[in-house]
Coordinates of C-alpha atoms and ligand atoms in Angstrom, one line a residue:
M1 CA 123.6 14.9 -159.4
S2 CA 124.7 15.2 -162.7
D3 CA 124.3 17.9 -164.4
K4 CA 121.7 15.8 -166.5
N5 CA 119.4 15.0 -163.7
Q6 CA 120.0 18.6 -161.7
H7 CA 118.6 19.1 -166.0
H8 CA 115.3 16.6 -165.4
S9 CA 114.5 17.9 -162.3
I10 CA 114.2 21.6 -162.9
V11 CA 112.2 20.5 -165.9
F12 CA 110.1 17.7 -163.7
R13 CA 110.3 20.0 -160.5
G14 CA 108.9 23.2 -162.9
L15 CA 105.9 20.6 -163.9
N16 CA 106.0 18.5 -160.8
R17 CA 102.3 20.8 -159.1
R18 CA 101.2 23.1 -162.2
F19 CA 101.1 20.2 -165.0
F20 CA 98.0 19.3 -166.0
L21 CA 97.4 15.5 -167.5
K22 CA 96.4 15.6 -170.9
R23 CA 95.9 12.2 -172.0
S24 CA 98.2 12.1 -175.2
T25 CA 100.9 12.6 -173.1
L26 CA 100.2 9.0 -171.0
S27 CA 102.4 7.1 -173.8
A28 CA 105.2 9.3 -173.8
M29 CA 105.7 8.9 -170.5
A30 CA 105.2 5.1 -170.7
V31 CA 107.8 5.3 -173.0
A32 CA 110.4 7.5 -170.9
L33 CA 109.2 5.5 -167.3
G34 CA 110.7 2.6 -170.1
A35 CA 107.5 0.0 -168.7
P36 CA 103.1 1.0 -169.5
I37 CA 101.7 2.3 -166.8
V38 CA 99.0 0.0 -165.9
H39 CA 96.4 1.6 -164.9
A40 CA 97.3 5.0 -166.4
A41 CA 93.5 5.5 -167.2
K42 CA 92.5 5.2 -163.4
L43 CA 95.5 8.2 -162.5
P44 CA 93.3 11.4 -160.8
A45 CA 93.4 14.8 -163.3
G46 CA 96.6 16.6 -161.5
Y47 CA 99.1 13.2 -161.3
L48 CA 101.5 12.4 -162.8
P49 CA 103.2 8.9 -162.2
L50 CA 106.0 10.0 -159.1
P51 CA 108.9 9.8 -161.4
F52 CA 108.1 12.7 -162.7
T53 CA 107.3 15.3 -160.0
V54 CA 110.8 14.5 -157.7
Q55 CA 113.9 15.9 -157.4
N56 CA 115.4 12.3 -157.7
N57 CA 114.2 9.8 -160.3
P58 CA 113.5 7.2 -158.0
M59 CA 113.9 4.5 -160.9
D60 CA 117.7 5.2 -161.0
G61 CA 118.0 3.3 -157.4
K62 CA 120.3 6.6 -155.9
D63 CA 118.8 8.1 -153.5
E64 CA 120.8 5.2 -150.2
A65 CA 122.0 7.5 -148.3
M66 CA 120.4 10.0 -146.4
I67 CA 120.0 14.1 -148.2
I68 CA 122.1 16.7 -147.3
R69 CA 119.0 20.4 -147.1
G70 CA 121.7 22.5 -146.2
D71 CA 124.6 22.7 -144.2
R72 CA 124.6 25.6 -142.7
P73 CA 122.8 25.1 -140.3
W74 CA 123.1 21.4 -140.9
N75 CA 119.8 19.6 -142.0
V76 CA 119.3 15.9 -142.8
E77 CA 116.4 13.4 -144.0
A78 CA 116.1 10.5 -144.4
P79 CA 114.5 8.5 -147.6
P80 CA 111.7 6.7 -146.3
H81 CA 112.9 3.4 -146.9
L82 CA 115.7 4.2 -144.3
L83 CA 113.1 4.3 -141.7
D84 CA 111.8 1.1 -142.3
E85 CA 113.2 0.2 -138.5
E86 CA 110.1 0.1 -135.8
V87 CA 112.6 2.2 -133.7
T88 CA 114.8 4.4 -135.7
T89 CA 118.5 4.5 -134.9
F90 CA 121.0 6.8 -135.6
P91 CA 122.4 7.8 -138.1
N92 CA 118.6 7.0 -139.9
I93 CA 117.9 10.1 -137.9
F94 CA 116.9 13.4 -139.9
I95 CA 118.7 16.7 -138.6
R96 CA 116.6 19.4 -137.7
N97 CA 119.3 22.3 -136.9
N98 CA 118.4 26.2 -136.9
G99 CA 122.0 27.7 -135.4
R100 CA 125.1 25.6 -134.3
T101 CA 126.1 22.7 -132.8
P102 CA 127.4 23.6 -129.6
Q103 CA 131.0 22.3 -128.9
N104 CA 133.6 20.0 -126.0
I105 CA 130.0 19.9 -124.3
N106 CA 131.0 18.0 -120.7
A107 CA 128.1 16.3 -119.4
G108 CA 129.5 15.8 -116.0
E109 CA 128.7 20.2 -115.5
W110 CA 125.4 20.1 -117.6
T111 CA 123.0 22.2 -115.8
L112 CA 119.2 23.1 -115.9
T113 CA 117.9 25.7 -114.6
V114 CA 113.8 26.3 -114.3
G115 CA 112.7 30.2 -114.0
G116 CA 110.6 32.5 -115.7
E117 CA 107.6 34.6 -112.9
S118 CA 105.3 31.6 -113.2
V119 CA 108.0 29.7 -110.7
N120 CA 108.4 30.3 -107.1
A121 CA 112.0 30.2 -106.9
E122 CA 113.9 29.8 -109.9
K123 CA 116.2 26.1 -109.4
T124 CA 119.0 25.2 -111.0
Y125 CA 119.4 21.0 -111.5
S126 CA 122.8 19.0 -112.9
L127 CA 122.0 16.0 -114.8
A128 CA 123.1 13.7 -111.9
D129 CA 120.4 16.2 -109.7
L130 CA 117.9 15.4 -112.9
K131 CA 118.6 11.5 -113.0
Q132 CA 118.9 10.7 -109.0
K133 CA 116.3 12.6 -107.9
F134 CA 112.7 11.9 -110.6
Q135 CA 111.3 8.3 -111.7
P136 CA 112.9 7.8 -115.1
L137 CA 110.4 6.9 -117.6
T138 CA 111.4 5.0 -121.4
Y139 CA 108.6 6.3 -124.5
Q140 CA 108.8 6.0 -128.0
L141 CA 107.2 9.0 -129.4
T142 CA 107.8 10.9 -133.0
L143 CA 109.3 14.0 -133.7
E144 CA 108.3 15.2 -136.8
C145 CA 109.6 18.4 -138.2
G146 CA 106.4 21.0 -138.8
G147 CA 108.1 21.3 -141.7
N148 CA 108.4 17.8 -143.4
G149 CA 106.7 17.4 -146.2
R150 CA 106.8 21.4 -147.8
A151 CA 108.9 20.4 -151.2
G152 CA 105.1 19.5 -152.3
Y153 CA 104.0 23.3 -151.9
Y154 CA 103.1 25.4 -154.9
P155 CA 104.1 28.2 -154.9
P156 CA 106.9 27.0 -153.4
A157 CA 107.1 28.2 -149.2
S158 CA 110.8 29.5 -147.5
G159 CA 112.4 26.9 -145.3
N160 CA 114.5 23.0 -145.8
Q161 CA 112.6 21.5 -148.9
W162 CA 111.7 18.3 -147.1
E163 CA 110.7 15.7 -148.4
E164 CA 109.0 12.3 -146.6
G165 CA 111.5 11.8 -143.8
A166 CA 111.4 14.8 -141.2
V167 CA 110.2 11.8 -139.3
Y168 CA 111.2 9.3 -137.1
C169 CA 110.3 7.4 -133.3
A170 CA 113.4 6.5 -131.5
E171 CA 113.3 5.3 -127.6
W172 CA 113.8 8.3 -125.3
T173 CA 114.8 8.5 -121.5
G174 CA 113.9 10.9 -119.5
V175 CA 112.1 11.9 -116.5
R176 CA 108.9 13.7 -116.3
L177 CA 108.4 17.4 -117.5
R178 CA 105.4 16.9 -114.7
D179 CA 107.8 15.9 -112.1
L180 CA 110.7 18.2 -111.9
L181 CA 107.6 21.6 -112.4
D182 CA 106.2 20.2 -109.7
D183 CA 109.7 20.0 -107.7
V184 CA 110.4 23.6 -109.0
G185 CA 107.0 25.0 -107.7
I186 CA 104.7 27.0 -109.7
K187 CA 102.0 29.7 -109.2
N188 CA 98.9 29.5 -110.6
D189 CA 99.5 31.6 -113.1
A190 CA 101.4 29.6 -115.8
V191 CA 100.0 29.0 -118.4
Y192 CA 103.4 28.3 -121.2
V193 CA 106.3 26.6 -120.6
G194 CA 109.3 28.0 -123.1
Y195 CA 113.1 26.4 -123.3
Y196 CA 116.1 28.0 -124.0
G197 CA 119.3 25.3 -126.2
K198 CA 122.8 25.7 -126.3
D199 CA 122.8 26.2 -129.4
T200 CA 124.8 29.1 -130.8
H201 CA 122.9 31.4 -133.7
L202 CA 124.7 31.7 -137.3
S203 CA 125.4 35.1 -136.6
G204 CA 128.4 34.9 -135.0
D205 CA 126.6 36.6 -131.7
P206 CA 126.5 35.4 -128.5
N207 CA 123.8 37.0 -127.8
K208 CA 121.1 36.1 -129.8
V209 CA 119.8 33.2 -129.2
V210 CA 118.9 31.2 -131.6
I211 CA 115.5 29.3 -131.0
S212 CA 113.3 29.1 -128.2
R213 CA 110.0 27.2 -128.2
G214 CA 107.3 26.0 -125.8
I215 CA 104.4 24.4 -125.1
P216 CA 101.6 25.3 -123.2
M217 CA 100.8 24.1 -119.5
E218 CA 99.0 20.8 -121.0
K219 CA 100.9 19.6 -123.2
A220 CA 104.2 20.4 -120.5
Q221 CA 102.1 18.6 -117.8
Q222 CA 101.2 15.3 -120.1
D223 CA 102.6 11.9 -119.0
E224 CA 104.3 11.2 -122.0
T225 CA 106.4 15.1 -122.3
L226 CA 110.1 14.1 -121.1
L227 CA 113.0 15.7 -120.2
A228 CA 115.5 13.0 -121.7
W229 CA 119.1 12.0 -121.5
A230 CA 119.4 8.7 -123.2
M231 CA 117.7 7.6 -127.3
N232 CA 117.4 4.0 -127.6
G233 CA 118.9 3.5 -124.8
E234 CA 122.3 5.7 -125.0
D235 CA 123.1 8.9 -124.4
M236 CA 121.6 10.6 -127.1
S237 CA 124.2 11.6 -131.0
L238 CA 125.5 15.3 -130.3
E239 CA 123.7 16.3 -133.2
H240 CA 119.8 15.2 -131.1
G241 CA 120.0 17.2 -128.5
Y242 CA 123.3 15.7 -126.0
P243 CA 123.1 15.8 -123.1
L244 CA 119.3 16.4 -122.1
R245 CA 116.3 17.6 -124.6
L246 CA 113.2 18.3 -124.2
V247 CA 110.5 15.3 -125.9
C248 CA 107.3 15.9 -127.0
G249 CA 105.7 13.4 -129.0
G250 CA 102.7 14.2 -131.7
W251 CA 103.0 18.3 -131.5
P252 CA 105.8 19.7 -134.2
A253 CA 109.4 18.5 -133.0
S254 CA 110.7 22.3 -133.0
A255 CA 108.3 22.7 -129.6
S256 CA 111.8 19.6 -128.4
G257 CA 113.6 22.2 -127.2
K258 CA 117.7 20.0 -128.0
W259 CA 120.7 21.2 -125.2
V260 CA 118.1 22.3 -123.0
D261 CA 120.1 24.1 -120.1
K262 CA 117.6 26.1 -119.5
L263 CA 112.9 25.9 -118.6
V264 CA 110.4 29.4 -118.5
V265 CA 107.6 28.6 -116.3
R266 CA 105.3 31.7 -118.4
N267 CA 102.4 33.9 -117.3
Q268 CA 101.2 34.2 -121.2
V269 CA 101.7 32.7 -124.6
H270 CA 106.1 31.5 -124.9
D271 CA 107.5 34.9 -127.2
G272 CA 111.2 33.5 -127.8
P273 CA 112.6 33.7 -131.2
K274 CA 110.1 31.2 -133.6
M275 CA 106.9 32.0 -131.9
G276 CA 105.3 34.4 -133.8
G277 CA 104.9 36.0 -137.3
N278 CA 104.7 32.9 -139.8
S279 CA 107.1 30.7 -137.9
Y280 CA 105.9 27.3 -136.7
R281 CA 102.4 28.6 -137.1
V282 CA 99.5 28.5 -140.3
P283 CA 96.8 30.8 -140.8
E284 CA 93.0 30.6 -139.4
Y285 CA 91.1 30.2 -142.3
P286 CA 91.9 28.2 -145.8
V287 CA 93.8 30.1 -148.3
A288 CA 94.7 30.3 -151.6
P289 CA 98.5 29.4 -152.8
G290 CA 100.5 32.3 -153.0
E291 CA 97.8 34.5 -150.8
E292 CA 99.5 37.3 -148.1
V293 CA 98.0 36.4 -145.0
P294 CA 98.2 39.0 -142.0
E295 CA 99.9 37.5 -138.7
E296 CA 97.3 38.2 -136.6
D297 CA 95.8 35.8 -139.1
F298 CA 98.1 33.3 -137.7
K299 CA 98.0 30.6 -134.6
I300 CA 99.7 27.9 -133.3
I301 CA 100.9 24.6 -134.4
E302 CA 99.9 22.2 -131.9
S303 CA 99.4 18.1 -132.6
M304 CA 100.7 17.0 -136.7
P305 CA 97.8 15.6 -138.3
V306 CA 97.6 12.0 -139.3
K307 CA 99.9 10.8 -141.1
S308 CA 102.0 7.5 -142.9
L309 CA 104.8 6.0 -144.6
I310 CA 105.7 3.1 -147.1
T311 CA 108.8 2.3 -145.5
Y312 CA 109.2 -1.1 -147.7
P313 CA 109.9 -1.5 -150.2
R314 CA 111.9 1.9 -152.0
S315 CA 110.1 3.2 -154.7
G316 CA 111.9 2.3 -157.3
A317 CA 111.7 -1.2 -157.2
M318 CA 111.6 -3.7 -160.2
F319 CA 110.2 -7.3 -158.7
D320 CA 109.1 -10.7 -160.6
K321 CA 104.8 -10.8 -161.8
S322 CA 104.8 -14.1 -159.8
R323 CA 106.2 -11.9 -156.6
K324 CA 103.6 -11.0 -154.3
L325 CA 105.4 -8.1 -152.9
E326 CA 105.5 -7.2 -148.5
V327 CA 104.5 -4.1 -148.0
R328 CA 105.1 -2.3 -144.8
G329 CA 104.7 1.3 -142.7
H330 CA 104.8 3.3 -140.4
A331 CA 101.9 5.9 -139.8
W332 CA 100.7 8.4 -137.2
A333 CA 98.3 11.1 -136.0
G334 CA 99.8 13.3 -133.4
E335 CA 97.7 13.6 -130.5
R336 CA 95.2 11.0 -131.4
S337 CA 96.4 7.0 -133.0
V338 CA 96.0 6.1 -135.7
T339 CA 92.7 3.4 -136.4
K340 CA 93.1 2.3 -140.4
V341 CA 95.8 2.6 -143.3
E342 CA 94.8 1.4 -146.8
V343 CA 97.2 1.0 -149.8
S344 CA 95.9 1.6 -153.2
T345 CA 98.1 -0.2 -156.4
D346 CA 95.6 2.1 -159.0
F347 CA 96.5 5.5 -158.4
G348 CA 93.2 6.2 -155.2
A349 CA 91.1 3.8 -157.4
T350 CA 89.6 1.1 -154.8
W351 CA 91.4 0.5 -151.4
Q352 CA 92.8 -2.5 -149.3
N353 CA 93.1 -2.7 -146.1
C354 CA 96.0 -3.6 -144.0
S355 CA 96.9 -5.2 -140.5
L356 CA 97.5 -2.2 -138.2
N357 CA 99.2 -2.4 -134.5
K358 CA 98.6 -1.0 -132.0
P359 CA 101.5 1.8 -130.8
V360 CA 103.5 0.3 -128.0
N361 CA 103.0 3.2 -126.2
R362 CA 100.4 7.3 -126.3
L363 CA 102.4 9.2 -128.9
A364 CA 104.4 6.3 -131.3
W365 CA 104.5 5.1 -134.3
Q366 CA 102.4 2.1 -135.3
H367 CA 103.3 -0.4 -137.9
W368 CA 101.5 -1.5 -140.8
S369 CA 102.0 -3.8 -143.5
T370 CA 100.4 -5.9 -146.3
E371 CA 100.9 -8.4 -149.0
L372 CA 99.9 -6.8 -152.6
E373 CA 100.2 -8.9 -156.0
F374 CA 100.3 -7.1 -159.5
P375 CA 99.0 -9.0 -162.1
L376 CA 100.0 -7.1 -164.8
T377 CA 103.8 -6.2 -165.9
G378 CA 104.6 -2.3 -166.2
Y379 CA 104.9 0.2 -163.9
Y380 CA 102.3 0.4 -160.8
E381 CA 102.7 2.6 -157.9
V382 CA 101.3 2.2 -154.0
W383 CA 99.6 5.1 -152.8
A384 CA 99.5 4.7 -148.4
K385 CA 96.4 6.0 -146.8
A386 CA 95.5 6.4 -142.2
T387 CA 92.9 7.1 -141.2
D388 CA 93.0 8.1 -137.3
D389 CA 90.4 8.2 -134.6
Q390 CA 88.3 11.1 -135.2
G391 CA 87.5 9.8 -138.7
I392 CA 89.6 11.8 -140.5
A393 CA 91.8 10.1 -143.2
Q394 CA 94.9 11.5 -144.6
P395 CA 93.8 14.4 -148.7
M396 CA 95.7 12.4 -151.9
V397 CA 96.5 15.5 -152.9
I398 CA 98.6 18.3 -151.4
P399 CA 96.1 19.6 -148.3
G400 CA 95.6 23.3 -148.0
W401 CA 98.8 26.3 -148.9
N402 CA 100.2 28.3 -145.5
P403 CA 102.8 30.7 -146.9
K404 CA 105.4 28.7 -144.8
G405 CA 104.6 24.9 -146.4
Y406 CA 103.8 23.1 -142.8
L407 CA 101.4 20.7 -143.0
N408 CA 101.8 18.7 -145.6
N409 CA 100.0 14.9 -144.9
A410 CA 99.0 14.1 -148.6
C411 CA 99.1 10.1 -149.1
H412 CA 103.1 9.2 -149.9
R413 CA 103.3 7.2 -152.4
I414 CA 106.4 5.0 -154.1
A415 CA 106.6 3.4 -157.7
V416 CA 107.5 0.4 -158.6
K417 CA 107.6 -1.6 -161.5
V418 CA 107.0 -5.2 -162.5
R419 CA 108.8 -7.6 -165.3
Ligands
LIG501 N1 118.1 24.0 -129.4 C1 117.0 24.0 -130.1 N2 116.4 23.1 -130.6 C2 115.5 21.9 -131.6 C3 115.7 23.6 -132.7 C4 117.0 24.2 -133.0 O1 117.7 24.5 -133.8 N3 117.6 24.0 -131.7 N4 115.4 22.9 -134.3 C5 113.7 22.6 -134.1 C6 113.2 21.4 -135.0 S1 112.3 22.5 -135.9 C7 113.5 20.4 -134.8 S2 112.2 19.2 -136.5 C8 113.7 19.4 -134.5 C9 115.0 18.1 -135.2 O2 115.3 17.0 -133.7 P1 115.8 16.2 -134.6 O3 116.9 17.1 -135.0 O4 116.3 15.2 -134.0 O5 115.3 16.1 -135.7 O6 114.7 19.7 -133.1 C10 113.7 21.1 -132.7 N5 114.4 22.0 -131.7
LIG502 MO1 111.3 21.8 -137.1

């Protein structure tokens, strides 16, 4: 980023969540945008046109590639237009590491041990055992980081400042965790399955566990919960968990352990690193922005909320007035399915229904599309809003602030300029 842009981003980030729009500033903004804001009168209070709220002005057309949020550990997200594929492929897949990627993996020697106080006896499998003993299955499963959208919160929450792109839906092949647990033999008191992976702690201490999260038995025993070795028909990429990872679609992706070499079946809620405190947990009740919340008032995030993305066109697209514009993207809703996607071109004053596909299987994201017309020259935004099968819709404004900035499922919006 050039110095000039950096300066802009700081100024505009400051304005981002605090600035209350005065009508008198609209004309100044139109000058900055180089176009009249067509539905300016409908801009809700507290909203700024998109270019004034994000780090990279979409009108620059510069956000081409994957966005690096951190290099130690390695954290990378996709700009939404790189998520346009129906099934996300490498390298358009976000990477979220809490420690260091394991090196020199030998898949031929890889083993998975299933232990913990709620197994009858510990058992160890090679990858070949897993592939031969159990029925392999393939599902498309959506993984979204619990902190996706964190950058939208004010006051800012600590952690990677994810915008929209810490989500993907890949096709995973592996065996059911349930089949494996049946083979091991578990006790009646089992309540949780936790994972351990081979990544190493940033401190370099080989005895320190990076992250060890888990899922309740009910999620562990779902048809779609897999121990997967393949992504999109190939060995999965190293960064995404090669040679074996847990995949728990629809839940915060932190439940989907990468480089898994040990599972523990627990007679209590798993208590590994990043299961407690405010990690992947949210207050049990709404809190005021910036409020301190006592640790005992947090609950573990389970199913992710309804959400959608506009993946085409890219934000900042410029096109001619006479053209009809195809707009498309994906929508997902954790354990639920999405029943409706709507788009608005007048800042949410009116909405138009989109066509929406059924998921190819449970927990896969769904594709939506529609055609839009823009009758006037100027600056527009396209907003997308999904509704789940329980009638819950995405909020148009940032939802409940929480200390770690999880679960921001506010409507995605893009900027378009019509000439
Ligand atoms: N072993 C291990 N598994 C892990 C993590 C990790 O740091 N180490 N990060 C978790 C988090 S927080 C997320 S969001 C997802 C990211 O998966 P991805 O890198 O395939 O996108 O992996 C999860 N599994
Ligand atoms: Mo995450």
